[in-house]
mmCIF file of C-alpha atoms in Angstrom:
data_model
loop_
_atom_site.group_PDB
_atom_site.id
_atom_site.type_symbol
_atom_site.label_atom_id
_atom_site.label_comp_id
_atom_site.label_asym_id
_atom_site.label_seq_id
_atom_site.Cartn_x
_atom_site.Cartn_y
_atom_site.Cartn_z
ATOM 1 C CA UNK A 1 89.726 94.446 91.867
ATOM 2 C CA UNK A 2 91.189 92.164 94.411
ATOM 3 C CA UNK A 3 94.934 92.667 93.385
ATOM 4 C CA UNK A 4 94.491 95.957 94.988
ATOM 5 C CA UNK A 5 93.264 94.347 98.280
ATOM 6 C CA UNK A 6 96.812 93.586 99.668
ATOM 7 C CA UNK A 7 98.133 96.697 99.609
ATOM 8 C CA UNK A 8 95.050 98.589 100.763
ATOM 9 C CA UNK A 9 95.310 96.039 103.647
ATOM 10 C CA UNK A 10 98.869 96.624 104.339
ATOM 11 C CA UNK A 11 98.378 100.401 104.418
ATOM 12 C CA UNK A 12 95.399 99.843 106.663
ATOM 13 C CA UNK A 13 97.476 97.813 108.983
ATOM 14 C CA UNK A 14 100.276 100.538 109.243
ATOM 15 C CA UNK A 15 97.910 103.166 109.954
ATOM 16 C CA UNK A 16 96.049 100.915 112.653
ATOM 17 C CA UNK A 17 98.969 99.634 114.285
ATOM 18 C CA UNK A 18 100.442 103.045 114.575
ATOM 19 C CA UNK A 19 97.216 104.361 116.125
ATOM 20 C CA UNK A 20 97.122 101.511 118.490
ATOM 21 C CA UNK A 21 100.709 102.127 119.891
ATOM 22 C CA UNK A 22 100.378 105.564 120.552
ATOM 23 C CA UNK A 23 96.532 104.801 122.054
ATOM 24 C CA UNK A 24 97.803 102.369 124.510
ATOM 25 C CA UNK A 25 101.064 104.553 125.453
ATOM 26 C CA UNK A 26 103.250 101.958 123.908
ATOM 27 C CA UNK A 27 105.175 104.293 121.921
ATOM 28 C CA UNK A 28 105.428 107.964 122.655
ATOM 29 C CA UNK A 29 107.628 108.952 119.786
ATOM 30 C CA UNK A 30 105.509 110.995 117.224
ATOM 31 C CA UNK A 31 108.210 110.983 114.947
ATOM 32 C CA UNK A 32 108.179 107.283 114.511
ATOM 33 C CA UNK A 33 104.547 106.971 114.542
ATOM 34 C CA UNK A 34 104.116 109.830 112.023
ATOM 35 C CA UNK A 35 106.424 108.384 109.867
ATOM 36 C CA UNK A 36 104.403 105.083 109.994
ATOM 37 C CA UNK A 37 101.037 106.669 109.514
ATOM 38 C CA UNK A 38 102.443 108.701 106.715
ATOM 39 C CA UNK A 39 103.947 105.521 104.834
ATOM 40 C CA UNK A 40 100.552 104.077 105.310
ATOM 41 C CA UNK A 41 98.457 106.666 104.084
ATOM 42 C CA UNK A 42 100.883 106.700 100.766
ATOM 43 C CA UNK A 43 100.282 102.964 100.407
ATOM 44 C CA UNK A 44 96.373 103.779 100.682
ATOM 45 C CA UNK A 45 96.566 106.334 97.841
ATOM 46 C CA UNK A 46 98.597 104.199 95.522
ATOM 47 C CA UNK A 47 96.074 101.480 96.131
ATOM 48 C CA UNK A 48 93.407 103.905 95.176
ATOM 49 C CA UNK A 49 95.074 105.275 92.249
ATOM 50 C CA UNK A 50 95.399 101.475 90.721
ATOM 51 C CA UNK A 51 91.634 101.019 92.062
ATOM 52 C CA UNK A 52 90.238 103.883 90.160
ATOM 53 C CA UNK A 53 93.023 102.937 87.218
ATOM 54 C CA UNK A 54 91.399 99.479 86.677
ATOM 55 C CA UNK A 55 87.958 100.641 87.192
ATOM 56 C CA UNK A 56 88.051 103.580 84.629
ATOM 57 C CA UNK A 57 90.580 101.718 82.303
ATOM 58 C CA UNK A 58 92.687 104.595 82.490
ATOM 59 C CA UNK A 59 96.413 103.449 81.257
ATOM 60 C CA UNK A 60 98.163 106.055 82.535
ATOM 61 C CA UNK A 61 97.049 105.692 86.124
ATOM 62 C CA UNK A 62 97.670 101.898 85.783
ATOM 63 C CA UNK A 63 101.410 102.519 84.206
ATOM 64 C CA UNK A 64 101.864 104.707 87.732
ATOM 65 C CA UNK A 65 100.485 102.246 89.870
ATOM 66 C CA UNK A 66 102.640 99.719 88.339
ATOM 67 C CA UNK A 67 105.692 101.601 88.515
ATOM 68 C CA UNK A 68 105.207 102.525 92.016
ATOM 69 C CA UNK A 69 103.785 99.171 93.171
ATOM 70 C CA UNK A 70 107.295 97.998 91.552
ATOM 71 C CA UNK A 71 109.612 100.257 93.556
ATOM 72 C CA UNK A 72 107.360 99.177 96.856
ATOM 73 C CA UNK A 73 108.296 95.919 96.183
ATOM 74 C CA UNK A 74 111.798 96.313 95.849
ATOM 75 C CA UNK A 75 112.275 98.133 98.988
ATOM 76 C CA UNK A 76 109.581 95.873 100.996
ATOM 77 C CA UNK A 77 111.581 92.830 99.562
ATOM 78 C CA UNK A 78 115.301 93.993 100.492
ATOM 79 C CA UNK A 79 113.665 94.865 104.245
ATOM 80 C CA UNK A 80 112.150 91.518 104.567
ATOM 81 C CA UNK A 81 115.158 89.779 103.244
ATOM 82 C CA UNK A 82 117.234 91.903 105.586
ATOM 83 C CA UNK A 83 115.175 91.128 108.425
ATOM 84 C CA UNK A 84 115.345 87.236 107.935
ATOM 85 C CA UNK A 85 119.352 87.442 107.367
ATOM 86 C CA UNK A 86 120.283 89.036 110.341
ATOM 87 C CA UNK A 87 122.268 86.977 112.933
ATOM 88 C CA UNK A 88 122.381 87.323 116.819
ATOM 89 C CA UNK A 89 125.602 89.557 116.537
ATOM 90 C CA UNK A 90 124.394 91.739 113.758
ATOM 91 C CA UNK A 91 120.904 91.936 115.789
ATOM 92 C CA UNK A 92 122.340 92.955 118.980
ATOM 93 C CA UNK A 93 124.692 95.699 117.336
ATOM 94 C CA UNK A 94 121.509 97.045 115.693
ATOM 95 C CA UNK A 95 119.743 97.491 119.105
ATOM 96 C CA UNK A 96 122.843 98.984 120.587
ATOM 97 C CA UNK A 97 122.636 101.751 117.870
ATOM 98 C CA UNK A 98 119.183 102.255 118.037
ATOM 99 C CA UNK A 99 118.987 102.349 121.782
ATOM 100 C CA UNK A 100 122.197 105.148 121.536
ATOM 101 C CA UNK A 101 120.225 107.347 118.921
ATOM 102 C CA UNK A 102 117.030 107.819 120.303
ATOM 103 C CA UNK A 103 116.079 108.919 124.147
ATOM 104 C CA UNK A 104 112.391 108.611 123.428
ATOM 105 C CA UNK A 105 112.287 104.815 122.265
ATOM 106 C CA UNK A 106 114.487 104.321 125.075
ATOM 107 C CA UNK A 107 112.346 105.621 127.805
ATOM 108 C CA UNK A 108 109.469 103.403 126.076
ATOM 109 C CA UNK A 109 111.416 100.423 126.425
ATOM 110 C CA UNK A 110 112.479 101.058 130.088
ATOM 111 C CA UNK A 111 108.858 101.865 130.965
ATOM 112 C CA UNK A 112 107.274 99.118 128.962
ATOM 113 C CA UNK A 113 109.953 95.987 130.029
ATOM 114 C CA UNK A 114 110.499 97.344 133.526
ATOM 115 C CA UNK A 115 114.426 97.485 132.831
ATOM 116 C CA UNK A 116 117.050 100.231 132.816
ATOM 117 C CA UNK A 117 120.158 100.745 130.548
ATOM 118 C CA UNK A 118 121.269 98.416 127.746
ATOM 119 C CA UNK A 119 123.885 96.579 129.228
ATOM 120 C CA UNK A 120 124.530 97.493 132.683
ATOM 121 C CA UNK A 121 122.446 99.142 135.300
ATOM 122 C CA UNK A 122 123.772 102.198 136.720
ATOM 123 C CA UNK A 123 122.543 104.141 139.881
ATOM 124 C CA UNK A 124 123.290 107.517 138.894
ATOM 125 C CA UNK A 125 121.339 107.371 135.360
ATOM 126 C CA UNK A 126 117.890 108.444 134.889
ATOM 127 C CA UNK A 127 115.370 105.398 133.921
ATOM 128 C CA UNK A 128 111.367 105.614 133.602
ATOM 129 C CA UNK A 129 110.773 102.094 134.848
ATOM 130 C CA UNK A 130 108.989 101.137 137.975
ATOM 131 C CA UNK A 131 111.855 99.109 139.247
ATOM 132 C CA UNK A 132 114.354 102.202 139.508
ATOM 133 C CA UNK A 133 112.244 103.095 142.589
ATOM 134 C CA UNK A 134 113.477 99.922 144.157
ATOM 135 C CA UNK A 135 116.985 100.105 142.953
ATOM 136 C CA UNK A 136 116.873 96.595 141.510
ATOM 137 C CA UNK A 137 116.597 96.714 137.951
ATOM 138 C CA UNK A 138 117.700 94.731 135.030
ATOM 139 C CA UNK A 139 119.620 95.647 132.303
ATOM 140 C CA UNK A 140 117.353 95.841 128.907
ATOM 141 C CA UNK A 141 119.688 94.290 126.508
ATOM 142 C CA UNK A 142 118.709 90.578 127.312
ATOM 143 C CA UNK A 143 115.177 91.004 127.543
ATOM 144 C CA UNK A 144 114.908 92.954 124.000
ATOM 145 C CA UNK A 145 117.655 90.473 122.378
ATOM 146 C CA UNK A 146 115.188 87.670 123.883
ATOM 147 C CA UNK A 147 112.270 88.960 121.728
ATOM 148 C CA UNK A 148 114.069 90.418 118.649
ATOM 149 C CA UNK A 149 114.823 87.296 116.765
ATOM 150 C CA UNK A 150 111.426 86.373 116.618
ATOM 151 C CA UNK A 151 110.033 89.881 115.841
ATOM 152 C CA UNK A 152 112.415 90.094 112.751
ATOM 153 C CA UNK A 153 111.377 86.793 111.549
ATOM 154 C CA UNK A 154 107.830 87.640 111.928
ATOM 155 C CA UNK A 155 108.171 90.727 110.151
ATOM 156 C CA UNK A 156 110.115 89.543 107.565
ATOM 157 C CA UNK A 157 108.248 86.665 106.809
ATOM 158 C CA UNK A 158 105.057 88.875 106.660
ATOM 159 C CA UNK A 159 107.049 91.855 104.333
ATOM 160 C CA UNK A 160 108.069 88.634 102.434
ATOM 161 C CA UNK A 161 104.415 87.462 101.929
ATOM 162 C CA UNK A 162 103.118 90.883 100.777
ATOM 163 C CA UNK A 163 106.025 91.556 98.368
ATOM 164 C CA UNK A 164 104.921 88.532 96.557
ATOM 165 C CA UNK A 165 101.523 89.780 96.379
ATOM 166 C CA UNK A 166 102.516 93.225 95.273
ATOM 167 C CA UNK A 167 104.655 91.539 92.435
ATOM 168 C CA UNK A 168 101.612 89.564 91.427
ATOM 169 C CA UNK A 169 99.999 93.077 91.090
ATOM 170 C CA UNK A 170 102.329 94.303 89.272
ATOM 171 C CA UNK A 171 102.255 91.573 86.695
ATOM 172 C CA UNK A 172 98.420 91.345 86.461
ATOM 173 C CA UNK A 173 98.692 95.573 85.929
ATOM 174 C CA UNK A 174 101.088 94.893 83.073
ATOM 175 C CA UNK A 175 99.188 92.158 81.819
ATOM 176 C CA UNK A 176 95.653 93.906 81.545
ATOM 177 C CA UNK A 177 96.858 97.501 81.303
ATOM 178 C CA UNK A 178 96.542 97.892 77.539
ATOM 179 C CA UNK A 179 93.095 95.860 77.398
ATOM 180 C CA UNK A 180 90.157 97.649 75.686
ATOM 181 C CA UNK A 181 87.280 98.853 77.503
ATOM 182 C CA UNK A 182 84.191 96.560 77.075
ATOM 183 C CA UNK A 183 82.125 99.541 77.701
ATOM 184 C CA UNK A 184 84.020 101.438 74.881
ATOM 185 C CA UNK A 185 82.592 101.700 71.585
ATOM 186 C CA UNK A 186 84.797 98.974 69.956
ATOM 187 C CA UNK A 187 85.148 100.345 66.591
ATOM 188 C CA UNK A 188 86.720 103.543 68.333
ATOM 189 C CA UNK A 189 89.834 101.579 68.711
ATOM 190 C CA UNK A 190 90.461 100.472 65.179
#
């Protein structure tokens, strides 16, 4: 049963972080929060399917769990490796693309980091930061870039750790999926 706990932990962690971010006003984009919560709920149900399959010795549920967990491992391992492999120029380019394509994230960043604009502050633009009232704002790019490398390494490392626990879950599920139920009648399988 403890094989299934890392996936449950990840799912509850995703749901909790999304709720914490929205509760403290750090994130105002309901689309982002909705996606994070949906992924957390999906992972929780997959972990629940694996848990029920293990308790009931249900081979179909365990096979379904094993396949879905393998797909989650592949995606999570790929994203984790990508987070760890980005250099400073790629991080900067990725941040600029994200800045230009999302208004709600831009507003959240300006408000929380007290900065305006990405590379330069223009007086004719609107800004959600407190510094905009005094017209002495710093651009957001240097502030974001200062923390982006650290955050990407942290997220990549945590994702890599949990991806290896997931592949361990796939291997254990494959290994024990075809075992007989010890509570069943032993002569029924012969």
